[in-house]
PDB file of C-alpha atoms in Angstrom:
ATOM      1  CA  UNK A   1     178.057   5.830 -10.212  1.00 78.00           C
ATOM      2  CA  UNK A   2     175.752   4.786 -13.352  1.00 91.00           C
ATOM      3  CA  UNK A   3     174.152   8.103 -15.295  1.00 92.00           C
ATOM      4  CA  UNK A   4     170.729   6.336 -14.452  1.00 93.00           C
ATOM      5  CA  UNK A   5     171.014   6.508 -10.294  1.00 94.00           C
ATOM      6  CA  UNK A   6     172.834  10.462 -10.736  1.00 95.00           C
ATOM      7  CA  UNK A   7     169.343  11.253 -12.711  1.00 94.00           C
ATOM      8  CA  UNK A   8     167.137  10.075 -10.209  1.00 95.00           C
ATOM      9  CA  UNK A   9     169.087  12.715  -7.534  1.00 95.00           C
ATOM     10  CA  UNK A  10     168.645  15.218  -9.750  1.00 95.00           C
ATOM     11  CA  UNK A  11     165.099  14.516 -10.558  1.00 94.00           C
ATOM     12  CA  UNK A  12     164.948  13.922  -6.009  1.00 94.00           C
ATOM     13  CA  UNK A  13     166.020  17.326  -6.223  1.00 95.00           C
ATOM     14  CA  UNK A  14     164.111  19.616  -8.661  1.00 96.00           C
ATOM     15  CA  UNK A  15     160.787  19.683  -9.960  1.00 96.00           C
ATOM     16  CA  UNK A  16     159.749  20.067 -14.250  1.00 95.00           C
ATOM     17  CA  UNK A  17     159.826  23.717 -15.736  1.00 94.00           C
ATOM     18  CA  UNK A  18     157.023  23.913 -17.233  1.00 92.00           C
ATOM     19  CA  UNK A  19     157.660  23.513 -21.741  1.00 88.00           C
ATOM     20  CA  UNK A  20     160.788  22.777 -21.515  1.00 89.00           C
ATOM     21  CA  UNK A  21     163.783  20.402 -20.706  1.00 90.00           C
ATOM     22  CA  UNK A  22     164.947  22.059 -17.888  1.00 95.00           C
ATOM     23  CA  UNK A  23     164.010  20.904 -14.063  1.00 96.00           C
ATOM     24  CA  UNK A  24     164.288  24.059 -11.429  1.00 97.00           C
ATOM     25  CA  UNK A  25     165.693  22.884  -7.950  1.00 96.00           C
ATOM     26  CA  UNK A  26     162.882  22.804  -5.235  1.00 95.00           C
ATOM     27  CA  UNK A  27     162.239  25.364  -2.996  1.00 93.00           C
ATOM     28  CA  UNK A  28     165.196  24.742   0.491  1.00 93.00           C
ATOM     29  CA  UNK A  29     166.638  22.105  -1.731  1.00 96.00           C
ATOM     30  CA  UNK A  30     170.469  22.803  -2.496  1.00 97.00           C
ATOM     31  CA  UNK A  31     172.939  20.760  -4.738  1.00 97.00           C
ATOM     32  CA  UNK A  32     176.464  19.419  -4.683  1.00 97.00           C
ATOM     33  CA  UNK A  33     178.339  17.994  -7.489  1.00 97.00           C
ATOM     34  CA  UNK A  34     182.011  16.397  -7.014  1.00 96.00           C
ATOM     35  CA  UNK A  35     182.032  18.132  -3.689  1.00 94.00           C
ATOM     36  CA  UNK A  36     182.449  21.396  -5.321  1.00 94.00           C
ATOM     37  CA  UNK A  37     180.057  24.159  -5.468  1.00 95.00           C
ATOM     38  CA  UNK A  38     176.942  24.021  -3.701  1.00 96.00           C
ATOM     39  CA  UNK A  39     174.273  25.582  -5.302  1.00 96.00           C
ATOM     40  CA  UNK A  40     170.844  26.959  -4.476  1.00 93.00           C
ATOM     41  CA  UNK A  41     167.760  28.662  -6.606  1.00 93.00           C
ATOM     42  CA  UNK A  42     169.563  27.019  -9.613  1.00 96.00           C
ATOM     43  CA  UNK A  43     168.267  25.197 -12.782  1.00 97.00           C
ATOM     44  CA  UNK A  44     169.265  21.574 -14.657  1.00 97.00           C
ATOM     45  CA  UNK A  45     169.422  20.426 -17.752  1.00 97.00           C
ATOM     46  CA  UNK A  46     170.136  17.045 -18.136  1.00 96.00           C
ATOM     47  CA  UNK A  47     171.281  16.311 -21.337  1.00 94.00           C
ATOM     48  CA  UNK A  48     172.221  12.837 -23.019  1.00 94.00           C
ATOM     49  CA  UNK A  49     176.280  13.642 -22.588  1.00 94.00           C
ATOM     50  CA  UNK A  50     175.962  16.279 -19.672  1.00 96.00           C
ATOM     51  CA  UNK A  51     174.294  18.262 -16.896  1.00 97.00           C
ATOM     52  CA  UNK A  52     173.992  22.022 -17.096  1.00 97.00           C
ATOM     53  CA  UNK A  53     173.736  23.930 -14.238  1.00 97.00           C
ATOM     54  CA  UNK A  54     172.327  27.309 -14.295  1.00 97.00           C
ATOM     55  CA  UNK A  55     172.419  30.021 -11.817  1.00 97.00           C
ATOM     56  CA  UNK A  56     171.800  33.750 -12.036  1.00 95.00           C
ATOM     57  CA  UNK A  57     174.906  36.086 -10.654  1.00 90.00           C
ATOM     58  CA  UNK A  58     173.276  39.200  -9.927  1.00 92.00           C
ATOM     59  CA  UNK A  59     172.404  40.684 -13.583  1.00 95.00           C
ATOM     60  CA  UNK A  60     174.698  37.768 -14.995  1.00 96.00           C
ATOM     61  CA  UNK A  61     173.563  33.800 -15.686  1.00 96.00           C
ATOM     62  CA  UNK A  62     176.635  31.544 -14.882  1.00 96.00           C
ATOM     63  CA  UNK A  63     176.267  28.655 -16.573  1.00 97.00           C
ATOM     64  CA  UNK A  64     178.308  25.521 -15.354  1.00 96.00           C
ATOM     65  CA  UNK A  65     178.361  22.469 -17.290  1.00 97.00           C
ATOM     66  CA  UNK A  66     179.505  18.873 -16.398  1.00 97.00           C
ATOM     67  CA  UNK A  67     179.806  15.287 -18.246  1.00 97.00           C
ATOM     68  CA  UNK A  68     177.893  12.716 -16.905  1.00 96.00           C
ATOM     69  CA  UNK A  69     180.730  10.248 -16.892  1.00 95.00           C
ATOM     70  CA  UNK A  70     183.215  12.417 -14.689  1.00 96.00           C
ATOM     71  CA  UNK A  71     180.529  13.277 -11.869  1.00 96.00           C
ATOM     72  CA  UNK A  72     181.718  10.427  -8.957  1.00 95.00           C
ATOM     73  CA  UNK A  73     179.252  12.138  -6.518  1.00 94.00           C
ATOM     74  CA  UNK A  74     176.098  14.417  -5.818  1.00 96.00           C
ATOM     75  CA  UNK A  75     174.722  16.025  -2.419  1.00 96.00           C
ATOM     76  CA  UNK A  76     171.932  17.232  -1.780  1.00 96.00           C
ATOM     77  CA  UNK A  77     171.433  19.930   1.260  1.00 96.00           C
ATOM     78  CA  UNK A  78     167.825  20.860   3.115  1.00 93.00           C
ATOM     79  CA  UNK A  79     166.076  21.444   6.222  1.00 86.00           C
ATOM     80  CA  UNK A  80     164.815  19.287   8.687  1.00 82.00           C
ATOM     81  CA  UNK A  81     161.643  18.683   8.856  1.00 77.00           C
ATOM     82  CA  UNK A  82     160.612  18.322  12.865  1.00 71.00           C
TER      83      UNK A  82
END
């Protein structure tokens, strides 16, 4: 999959933070990467050579980082609207 399509997921999935680089996923809106980890209330960064994804552990961050060129797919999880 071509870095330009996996962008426009992530961008599907999350919404701007406000001054900075990072994109917050939107509210209901979960996130899959290599059918790993799904992961919910998290934050991107997508960098030129990778994505961060940040989530916070209880008092911890975990930070999980991954290179563009090795992600083959992305999910994305929510509701149903009726």
């Amino acid at each position: 999959m071509q870095k330009q399509t996996l962008e426009k997921v992530f961008e599907y999935a999350s919404s701007p933070v406000h001054g900075t680089l990072s994109r917050k996923l939107r509210k209901g809106v979960k996130i899959q990467i290599n059918e790993g980890k799904i992961y919910e209330a998290a934050t991107l960064f997508l960098g030129d050579e990778f994505v961060r994804v940040t989530v916070k552990q209880g008092e911890e961050t975990c930070n999980s980082y991954y290179s563009w060129d090795k992600i083959c797919c992305v999910t994305t999880i929510g509701k149903v609207d009726d």
